[in-house]
CSV table of C-alpha atoms in Angstrom, one decimal:
chain,number,residue,atom,x,y,z
A,1246,MET,CA,-5.4,1.5,9.0
A,1247,ARG,CA,-7.4,-0.6,10.7
A,1248,VAL,CA,-5.5,-3.6,12.1
A,1249,LEU,CA,-7.1,-7.2,12.5
A,1250,LYS,CA,-5.8,-10.0,14.8
A,1251,SER,CA,-6.5,-13.5,13.8
A,1252,GLN,CA,-8.1,-15.5,16.3
A,1253,SER,CA,-7.2,-19.8,16.6
A,1254,VAL,CA,-8.7,-21.9,14.2
A,1255,LYS,CA,-10.5,-25.3,14.6
A,1256,ALA,CA,-9.1,-27.9,14.0
A,1257,ARG,CA,-9.5,-29.8,11.1
A,1258,PRO,CA,-10.0,-33.4,9.9
A,1259,ILE,CA,-7.0,-35.4,8.6
A,1260,CYS,CA,-8.0,-35.3,5.5
A,1261,GLU,CA,-8.4,-31.9,4.8
A,1262,LEU,CA,-5.2,-31.7,5.4
A,1263,LEU,CA,-2.3,-32.1,2.5
A,1264,MET,CA,1.7,-33.7,3.2
A,1265,LYS,CA,4.4,-33.7,1.1
A,1266,VAL,CA,6.8,-36.9,1.3
A,1267,GLY,CA,9.7,-37.1,3.2
A,1268,SER,CA,9.2,-33.3,3.5
A,1269,ILE,CA,7.7,-30.9,7.3
A,1270,ARG,CA,5.8,-28.8,4.2
A,1271,CYS,CA,1.6,-29.2,4.9
A,1272,TYR,CA,-0.8,-26.7,3.9
A,1273,THR,CA,-5.2,-26.8,4.7
A,1274,SER,CA,-6.6,-27.6,1.1
A,1275,SER,CA,-9.4,-24.9,2.8
A,1276,CYS,CA,-9.7,-22.1,5.6
A,1277,ARG,CA,-11.6,-19.2,6.5
A,1278,ALA,CA,-11.7,-16.2,4.5
A,1279,VAL,CA,-13.7,-12.7,4.1
A,1280,LEU,CA,-15.1,-12.4,0.4
A,1281,LEU,CA,-16.3,-9.3,-1.3
A,1282,PRO,CA,-19.2,-11.0,-3.4
A,1283,ARG,CA,-20.5,-7.4,-4.8
A,1284,PHE,CA,-18.9,-3.7,-4.5
A,1285,GLY,CA,-21.1,-1.5,-1.9
A,1286,GLY,CA,-20.5,-0.8,2.2
A,1287,PRO,CA,-18.6,-3.3,4.4
A,1288,GLU,CA,-22.4,-4.9,4.9
A,1289,VAL,CA,-21.3,-6.4,1.4
A,1290,LEU,CA,-18.3,-8.6,3.1
A,1291,GLU,CA,-18.7,-12.8,4.0
A,1292,LEU,CA,-17.4,-14.9,6.2
A,1293,ARG,CA,-16.8,-18.6,4.1
A,1294,PRO,CA,-15.6,-21.2,6.7
A,1295,ASP,CA,-14.2,-23.1,3.5
A,1296,VAL,CA,-12.7,-21.1,0.7
A,1297,PRO,CA,-10.1,-23.5,-0.9
A,1298,VAL,CA,-6.5,-22.8,-0.9
A,1299,PRO,CA,-4.5,-22.6,-4.1
A,1300,ASP,CA,-1.4,-25.3,-4.6
A,1301,LEU,CA,2.1,-23.2,-4.2
A,1302,LYS,CA,4.3,-21.8,-7.2
A,1303,PRO,CA,7.4,-23.1,-7.0
A,1304,ASN,CA,8.2,-19.0,-5.6
A,1305,GLU,CA,5.5,-19.3,-3.6
A,1306,VAL,CA,5.0,-19.4,0.1
A,1307,LEU,CA,1.6,-20.1,2.8
A,1308,VAL,CA,2.1,-18.1,5.5
A,1309,ARG,CA,-0.4,-18.4,8.8
A,1310,ALA,CA,-2.5,-14.6,8.9
A,1311,ARG,CA,-1.5,-13.7,12.5
A,1312,ALA,CA,-2.6,-10.2,11.5
A,1313,VAL,CA,-4.0,-8.1,8.7
A,1314,SER,CA,-4.5,-4.7,8.3
A,1315,ILE,CA,-6.9,-2.6,6.3
A,1316,ASN,CA,-5.9,-0.3,4.2
A,1317,PRO,CA,-7.5,2.5,2.4
A,1318,LEU,CA,-6.9,1.1,-1.0
A,1319,ASP,CA,-9.2,-2.1,0.2
A,1320,THR,CA,-12.1,0.3,1.4
A,1321,ARG,CA,-12.0,1.8,-1.9
A,1322,MET,CA,-12.3,-1.4,-3.6
A,1323,ARG,CA,-14.9,-2.6,-2.1
A,1324,SER,CA,-16.7,0.2,-3.0
A,1325,GLY,CA,-16.0,-0.3,-6.5
A,1326,TYR,CA,-12.2,1.4,-7.6
A,1327,GLY,CA,-10.7,0.0,-9.9
A,1328,ARG,CA,-14.5,-2.0,-11.0
A,1329,SER,CA,-13.2,-2.1,-14.8
A,1330,ILE,CA,-10.3,-4.6,-13.6
A,1331,PHE,CA,-11.8,-7.0,-10.6
A,1332,GLU,CA,-15.3,-6.9,-11.5
A,1333,PRO,CA,-15.0,-9.6,-13.6
A,1334,LEU,CA,-13.3,-11.8,-11.1
A,1335,LEU,CA,-15.8,-11.4,-8.3
A,1336,PRO,CA,-15.7,-13.2,-5.7
A,1337,LEU,CA,-12.8,-11.0,-3.7
A,1338,ILE,CA,-10.7,-11.0,-1.2
A,1339,LEU,CA,-9.1,-8.1,0.1
A,1340,GLY,CA,-6.2,-7.1,2.0
A,1341,ARG,CA,-2.6,-6.7,1.5
A,1342,ASP,CA,-1.0,-7.0,4.1
A,1343,ILE,CA,0.3,-9.6,6.5
A,1344,SER,CA,2.0,-11.0,9.7
A,1345,GLY,CA,2.3,-14.9,10.9
A,1346,VAL,CA,4.2,-17.7,10.5
A,1347,VAL,CA,5.0,-19.6,7.4
A,1348,ALA,CA,2.8,-22.3,7.0
A,1349,ALA,CA,4.6,-24.5,2.9
A,1350,ILE,CA,6.8,-23.5,1.1
A,1351,GLY,CA,7.3,-23.4,-2.6
A,1352,ALA,CA,10.0,-25.9,-4.2
A,1353,SER,CA,12.8,-22.5,-5.3
A,1354,VAL,CA,11.7,-20.8,-2.4
A,1355,LYS,CA,15.2,-20.5,-0.4
A,1356,SER,CA,15.4,-17.5,2.0
A,1357,LEU,CA,12.4,-18.9,4.0
A,1358,THR,CA,11.4,-21.7,6.5
A,1359,VAL,CA,8.9,-23.2,7.3
A,1360,GLY,CA,7.8,-22.4,11.3
A,1361,GLU,CA,9.4,-19.1,10.6
A,1362,GLU,CA,7.7,-15.7,11.5
A,1363,VAL,CA,7.0,-13.2,8.7
A,1364,PHE,CA,5.3,-10.0,7.2
A,1365,GLY,CA,4.6,-8.5,3.7
A,1366,ALA,CA,2.7,-7.5,1.0
A,1367,LEU,CA,1.0,-8.4,-1.6
A,1368,HIS,CA,0.7,-6.8,-5.7
A,1369,PRO,CA,-2.6,-4.1,-5.5
A,1370,THR,CA,-4.0,-6.3,-8.1
A,1371,ALA,CA,-3.7,-9.0,-6.3
A,1372,VAL,CA,-7.2,-10.9,-6.1
A,1373,ARG,CA,-6.3,-13.4,-3.4
A,1374,GLY,CA,-5.5,-11.2,-0.6
A,1375,THR,CA,-4.9,-11.8,2.9
A,1376,TYR,CA,-8.1,-11.5,4.7
A,1377,ALA,CA,-8.1,-15.1,5.4
A,1378,ASP,CA,-6.6,-17.5,8.0
A,1379,TYR,CA,-3.8,-18.2,5.1
A,1380,ALA,CA,-2.6,-16.2,2.4
A,1381,ILE,CA,-0.1,-16.5,-0.7
A,1382,LEU,CA,2.5,-14.3,-1.5
A,1383,SER,CA,5.8,-14.6,-3.0
A,1384,GLU,CA,9.3,-15.3,-2.0
A,1385,ASP,CA,9.5,-10.7,-2.7
A,1386,GLU,CA,7.0,-10.3,-1.1
A,1387,LEU,CA,8.3,-11.2,2.4
A,1388,CYS,CA,10.5,-11.0,5.0
A,1389,PRO,CA,11.7,-12.2,8.9
A,1390,LYS,CA,9.3,-10.8,11.5
A,1391,PRO,CA,12.0,-9.0,13.5
A,1392,ALA,CA,11.4,-10.8,16.9
A,1393,SER,CA,11.0,-6.7,18.1
A,1394,VAL,CA,7.4,-6.3,16.6
A,1395,THR,CA,4.4,-8.0,17.3
A,1396,HIS,CA,2.3,-9.1,14.9
A,1397,VAL,CA,0.3,-6.3,14.8
A,1398,GLU,CA,2.8,-3.7,14.3
A,1399,ALA,CA,4.2,-5.6,11.7
A,1400,SER,CA,0.9,-5.8,9.6
A,1401,ALA,CA,0.6,-2.2,9.3
A,1402,ILE,CA,4.0,-1.1,8.3
A,1403,PRO,CA,4.7,-3.0,4.7
A,1404,PHE,CA,1.8,-2.0,2.1
A,1405,ALA,CA,2.5,1.7,3.2
A,1406,ALA,CA,6.3,1.6,4.0
A,1407,LEU,CA,6.8,0.0,0.9
A,1408,THR,CA,4.8,3.3,-1.4
A,1409,ALA,CA,6.8,5.4,0.6
A,1410,TRP,CA,10.1,3.3,-0.3
A,1411,ARG,CA,9.2,3.9,-4.1
A,1412,ALA,CA,8.0,7.2,-4.0
A,1413,LEU,CA,11.3,8.5,-2.0
A,1414,LYS,CA,13.9,6.4,-4.2
A,1415,SER,CA,12.9,5.2,-6.8
A,1416,THR,CA,11.3,8.1,-8.1
A,1417,ALA,CA,12.8,10.9,-6.6
A,1418,ARG,CA,16.3,9.4,-5.2
A,1419,ILE,CA,16.5,11.4,-1.8
A,1420,THR,CA,19.7,12.5,-0.6
A,1421,GLU,CA,21.4,13.9,2.3
A,1422,GLY,CA,20.8,17.5,3.1
A,1423,GLN,CA,17.9,18.0,0.6
A,1424,ARG,CA,14.4,19.6,1.3
A,1425,LEU,CA,11.1,17.5,1.8
A,1426,LEU,CA,7.4,18.2,2.0
A,1427,VAL,CA,4.6,15.5,2.8
A,1428,VAL,CA,1.6,16.8,2.5
A,1429,GLY,CA,-0.2,14.0,4.7
A,1430,GLY,CA,1.4,13.3,6.9
A,1431,GLY,CA,-0.9,12.0,9.9
A,1432,GLY,CA,-1.4,8.8,7.4
A,1433,ALA,CA,0.4,5.5,6.6
A,1434,VAL,CA,2.3,6.3,3.9
A,1435,GLY,CA,3.2,9.6,4.8
A,1436,PHE,CA,4.1,8.9,8.4
A,1437,ALA,CA,6.9,6.0,6.6
A,1438,ALA,CA,8.2,8.5,4.4
A,1439,ILE,CA,8.7,10.9,7.1
A,1440,GLN,CA,11.1,8.5,8.9
A,1441,LEU,CA,12.8,7.2,6.0
A,1442,SER,CA,13.8,10.8,4.9
A,1443,VAL,CA,14.6,11.7,7.6
A,1444,ALA,CA,17.3,8.3,8.3
A,1445,ALA,CA,18.7,9.1,4.5
A,1446,GLY,CA,19.7,12.7,6.1
A,1447,CYS,CA,17.1,14.6,4.7
A,1448,HIS,CA,14.8,17.7,6.3
A,1449,VAL,CA,11.9,17.6,6.2
A,1450,THR,CA,8.3,19.6,6.4
A,1451,THR,CA,5.2,17.9,7.0
A,1452,THR,CA,1.0,18.7,6.7
A,1453,CYS,CA,-0.9,17.4,9.1
A,1454,GLY,CA,-4.4,17.3,11.5
A,1455,ASN,CA,-3.6,19.2,15.0
A,1456,GLN,CA,-3.9,15.3,16.7
A,1457,SER,CA,-0.7,14.5,14.8
A,1458,ILE,CA,1.8,16.9,15.3
A,1459,ASN,CA,3.2,15.4,18.2
A,1460,ARG,CA,3.6,12.3,16.5
A,1461,VAL,CA,5.6,13.3,13.0
A,1462,MET,CA,7.9,16.1,14.8
A,1463,ALA,CA,9.3,13.0,17.3
A,1464,ALA,CA,9.3,11.0,14.0
A,1465,GLY,CA,11.6,13.6,13.3
A,1466,ALA,CA,10.2,16.1,10.8
A,1467,GLU,CA,11.5,19.6,11.2
A,1468,GLN,CA,7.9,21.9,10.8
A,1469,ALA,CA,4.6,19.8,11.2
A,1470,VAL,CA,1.8,22.2,10.0
A,1471,ASP,CA,-1.5,22.1,10.9
A,1472,TYR,CA,-3.7,22.1,7.6
A,1473,THR,CA,-7.4,22.6,9.3
A,1474,ALA,CA,-5.8,26.1,11.0
A,1475,GLU,CA,-2.9,27.4,8.8
A,1476,ASP,CA,-2.7,29.2,5.9
A,1477,LEU,CA,0.2,26.2,4.3
A,1478,GLU,CA,1.7,28.7,1.5
A,1479,VAL,CA,2.0,31.8,4.0
A,1480,VAL,CA,3.1,29.6,7.3
A,1481,ILE,CA,5.4,26.8,5.1
A,1482,LYS,CA,9.1,28.8,3.5
A,1483,GLY,CA,10.9,28.0,1.1
A,1484,LYS,CA,11.6,25.6,-1.4
A,1485,PHE,CA,11.7,21.9,-1.8
A,1486,ASP,CA,13.6,19.1,-3.9
A,1487,ALA,CA,10.7,16.9,-3.5
A,1488,VAL,CA,7.4,16.9,-2.8
A,1489,LEU,CA,5.1,13.7,-1.7
A,1490,ASP,CA,1.4,14.4,-2.2
A,1491,THR,CA,-0.7,11.3,-0.5
A,1492,ILE,CA,-4.1,13.8,-0.5
A,1493,GLY,CA,-3.9,14.6,-4.1
A,1494,VAL,CA,-6.6,16.7,-4.5
A,1495,PRO,CA,-6.4,20.1,-6.8
A,1496,GLU,CA,-5.3,22.3,-4.1
A,1497,THR,CA,-2.5,20.5,-2.7
A,1498,GLU,CA,-1.2,19.7,-6.6
A,1499,ARG,CA,-1.3,23.5,-7.0
A,1500,ILE,CA,0.7,24.6,-3.5
A,1501,GLY,CA,2.7,21.5,-4.3
A,1502,ILE,CA,3.9,22.1,-7.5
A,1503,ASN,CA,4.7,26.0,-6.1
A,1504,LEU,CA,7.1,24.8,-3.3
A,1505,LEU,CA,9.0,22.6,-5.5
A,1506,ASN,CA,12.8,24.0,-7.3
A,1507,ARG,CA,13.4,24.1,-10.4
A,1508,GLY,CA,14.1,20.0,-11.6
A,1509,GLY,CA,12.5,18.5,-8.6
A,1510,GLN,CA,9.8,15.8,-7.9
A,1511,TYR,CA,6.1,15.9,-7.4
A,1512,MET,CA,4.5,12.1,-6.5
A,1513,THR,CA,1.0,11.9,-5.2
A,1514,LEU,CA,-0.9,8.8,-4.9
A,1515,GLN,CA,-4.0,9.5,-6.2
A,1516,GLY,CA,-3.2,8.6,-10.1
A,1517,GLU,CA,-6.1,9.0,-13.0
A,1518,ALA,CA,-6.0,5.4,-14.2
A,1519,ALA,CA,-8.0,2.9,-12.2
A,1520,ALA,CA,-10.8,5.8,-12.2
A,1521,LEU,CA,-11.1,7.0,-16.0
A,1522,SER,CA,-11.3,2.8,-16.9
A,1523,ASP,CA,-14.2,2.2,-14.3
A,1524,ARG,CA,-15.9,5.5,-16.2
A,1525,TYR,CA,-15.3,4.7,-19.9
A,1526,GLY,CA,-13.9,1.4,-19.9
A,1527,LEU,CA,-10.4,0.3,-20.6
A,1528,PRO,CA,-10.4,0.8,-23.7
A,1529,ILE,CA,-10.9,4.3,-23.6
A,1530,GLY,CA,-9.7,4.7,-20.0
A,1531,LEU,CA,-6.2,3.7,-19.6
A,1532,PRO,CA,-5.1,5.6,-23.1
A,1533,MET,CA,-6.6,8.6,-21.7
A,1534,ALA,CA,-5.1,8.8,-17.9
A,1535,THR,CA,-1.8,8.2,-19.6
A,1536,ALA,CA,-2.8,11.4,-21.7
A,1537,VAL,CA,-3.9,13.7,-18.9
A,1538,LEU,CA,-0.6,12.1,-16.8
A,1539,LEU,CA,1.6,13.4,-20.1
A,1540,LYS,CA,-0.2,16.6,-20.5
A,1541,LYS,CA,0.5,17.7,-16.8
A,1542,ARG,CA,4.2,16.2,-17.1
A,1543,ILE,CA,5.2,18.7,-20.3
A,1544,GLN,CA,3.2,21.7,-18.7
A,1545,TYR,CA,5.0,21.1,-15.2
A,1546,GLN,CA,8.1,20.7,-16.7
A,1547,TYR,CA,8.0,23.9,-19.1
A,1548,SER,CA,6.0,26.3,-16.3
A,1549,HIS,CA,7.8,25.0,-13.6
A,1550,GLY,CA,11.2,22.7,-14.5
A,1551,ILE,CA,9.9,20.5,-12.4
A,1552,GLY,CA,8.9,16.2,-13.1
A,1553,ILE,CA,5.6,14.9,-11.8
A,1554,ASN,CA,5.0,11.5,-11.1
A,1555,GLU,CA,1.1,9.6,-10.4
A,1556,LEU,CA,2.8,6.4,-7.8
A,1557,CYS,CA,1.4,3.1,-7.1
A,1558,TYR,CA,2.3,0.3,-4.9
A,1559,LYS,CA,5.4,-2.1,-5.7
A,1560,SER,CA,6.1,-5.2,-4.1
A,1561,GLY,CA,9.2,-6.4,-3.2
A,1562,GLY,CA,12.4,-4.7,-2.6
């Protein structure tokens, strides 16, 4: 994950500013933004100086960006992942994470105030992302930024951490004393999952590259296995109550399934829905993805007595 820090913006003419009478809430009608006009490599991205800023809905917050991060989902979407869903909506503004300052609030927003430092993340399907001087998020997608964390640090947290939280708390429902295997603990989601699991009192084993071993051990993992140099099936001992597979290839799925206790949960970030929809179109692709997942669930429940779940990010919470 890369983090981009916002630079100062040249002041705009007063005619471009809108202000509610009797209120300190104000916002700009246009701003700089990085647009995706078509799918492709980094070269297709365009920095435009005057992209319209939509009016706020009652539950929305306008955030002046101080830092945003680049997630793997952003680069995959730029290359065409989810084409069947997003192509009709081009041009898009990519970006999920943001840290910044509240510039304006909708009429029903109660928990945040103008001038407050906040951080948060948009839903994966948002078409106006955070690669802009001003981003719009709903109130429940934001929270106050701790003073001890910089904007750059804060912008790298929400999307990955909330994905890990959903896997561990909503799906696996981890409890103190359980054993958890994180496949790919060196990445943003995996690293967040290690910390959340340790905080919940779980015993964590993880796989990662050699360069990440010291970092994941410092985060609380009890065992870190270098997947580039060691045989995972030989080195990793015992069974686990849950496996979070952030890699999601057939080999890691097979290993993860075989290392689970009966009644355990296998969770992967690599679902079939978007890929099959891109290949066959939404009317065929989505039912096909549902059928593939259902088949796996029946197969693994019968053969191993475990559950399998494909995860996506969920905002809020």
